[in-house]
Each structure stands twice: as structure tokens, then as C-alpha cells.
């Protein structure tokens, strides 16, 4: 079962499947070790905090060896927009998982389209 990953403003941007993070299209972007989030090349990105990837200070983090990308998974489908996080002062860094690649354009929130 996939666990959705949200931006700190509440929009779904990806999902966790096992130890890997995928974008909403199912493309693997990184992996999670404990609460530390890394790109597939092993470079550290941030922390998994309240279902978001954020720049939260940690005592020490070391780069990890690169891993082969897992298979692209089918999209888990749209998720609802949840209420944003309380502002803990941690910036959202999910897009840093793209490692220089451009994140896909986001479609409008399906709930907003339904309201029109």
C-alpha cells in the first residue's frame, strides 16, 4: 500500500512504497532510511516529517552509496489535498529529489475542478 507524501501546503506530490519515494506518476526519486531522505545517487535531501520531505536540522548525516532505481510503479491515483502543516519553520524540499530534472507540471487540484 502506498503512503502519500505531501508538500507542506497540503498538496500530494508523491508516495512512499517500501523504502522508496516516487512522484505521483510512479517515477522513483529517492529512498528513505529511518527519517533521512536521499536521492538515488546517495546524496542527502532532507527529513521525512509529518508525511512531508523537509529541511529539518539533524546532528549529522552522511551520504549513502548510490542504489539502482526500482521499477516505475503505476500511479496510486489522485489524493485529496490535506490541510497544510503547522508552520514548524522547515522548508519543503521534495522537489530537490528531482536532482536537476524538472518536476512535472502539476495539474489543478481535482477538488477545485469539481467545484467549478
XYZ file of C-alpha atoms in Angstrom:
116
model
C 0.000 0.000 0.000
C 1.328 3.421 -0.934
C 1.652 6.221 1.607
C 1.194 9.684 0.078
C 3.840 12.376 0.518
C 2.566 15.957 0.668
C 4.051 19.398 0.234
C 3.906 21.411 3.420
C 0.956 23.346 1.942
C -1.048 20.095 1.727
C -0.819 19.145 -1.977
C 0.067 15.499 -2.721
C 3.371 15.320 -4.639
C 4.424 11.702 -4.352
C 4.133 8.461 -2.471
C 6.247 6.101 -0.455
C 6.362 2.449 -1.422
C 8.643 0.392 0.807
C 11.831 2.377 1.330
C 11.482 4.374 -1.886
C 9.788 7.661 -2.737
C 8.099 8.050 -6.121
C 6.457 11.056 -7.720
C 2.737 10.935 -8.494
C 3.472 9.428 -11.923
C 5.259 6.498 -10.243
C 8.826 7.527 -11.180
C 11.299 6.611 -8.404
C 13.075 9.664 -6.972
C 14.742 8.630 -3.732
C 14.849 6.385 -0.725
C 14.180 6.675 2.965
C 16.481 5.342 5.674
C 14.892 5.958 9.060
C 13.672 9.541 8.674
C 16.530 10.579 6.342
C 15.602 11.081 2.681
C 18.225 10.546 -0.034
C 18.292 10.789 -3.817
C 19.016 7.534 -5.614
C 22.590 8.790 -6.173
C 23.063 8.718 -2.375
C 23.055 12.464 -1.680
C 21.065 13.659 1.323
C 17.943 15.778 0.665
C 16.053 16.187 3.947
C 13.895 14.545 6.568
C 10.543 12.800 6.361
C 8.450 14.812 8.819
C 4.655 14.654 9.113
C 4.356 12.987 5.659
C 6.449 15.741 4.001
C 10.106 15.965 2.935
C 11.543 18.989 4.719
C 14.873 20.644 5.523
C 14.925 19.848 9.228
C 18.227 20.227 11.087
C 19.784 16.933 12.175
C 23.014 16.379 14.125
C 24.935 14.594 11.361
C 24.115 12.965 8.073
C 26.464 11.212 5.730
C 25.994 10.433 2.046
C 24.930 6.897 1.238
C 26.092 4.665 -1.612
C 24.004 5.042 -4.764
C 21.323 2.450 -5.468
C 19.750 1.273 -8.674
C 16.377 2.803 -9.361
C 13.483 0.469 -8.631
C 10.873 -0.100 -11.291
C 8.482 2.686 -12.159
C 5.185 1.952 -10.434
C 1.678 2.710 -11.572
C 0.330 5.946 -10.163
C -1.663 5.377 -6.978
C -4.225 7.836 -8.306
C -5.122 11.295 -7.114
C -5.278 12.047 -3.444
C -7.198 14.717 -1.626
C -5.494 17.948 -0.662
C -4.989 17.906 3.059
C -4.756 20.864 5.362
C -1.234 22.298 5.375
C 1.190 21.655 8.195
C 1.514 23.901 11.160
C 4.477 26.116 10.302
C 7.351 24.435 12.118
C 9.839 26.539 10.155
C 11.069 23.651 7.999
C 11.064 24.436 4.254
C 9.660 21.854 1.864
C 12.429 20.170 -0.177
C 10.537 17.447 -2.063
C 11.476 18.995 -5.429
C 15.170 18.572 -4.521
C 14.664 14.842 -5.104
C 14.498 15.558 -8.847
C 18.287 16.197 -8.837
C 18.371 18.820 -11.579
C 15.465 17.347 -13.529
C 12.370 19.463 -13.914
C 9.434 18.263 -11.797
C 6.341 17.516 -13.879
C 3.773 20.269 -14.140
C 1.074 19.884 -11.549
C -2.498 19.634 -12.665
C -5.121 21.604 -10.825
C -6.450 20.065 -7.666
C -9.274 17.659 -8.742
C -11.451 19.026 -5.957
C -11.044 22.561 -7.332
C -12.073 21.410 -10.805
C -15.119 19.633 -9.376
C -16.155 22.831 -7.598
C -16.151 24.838 -10.828
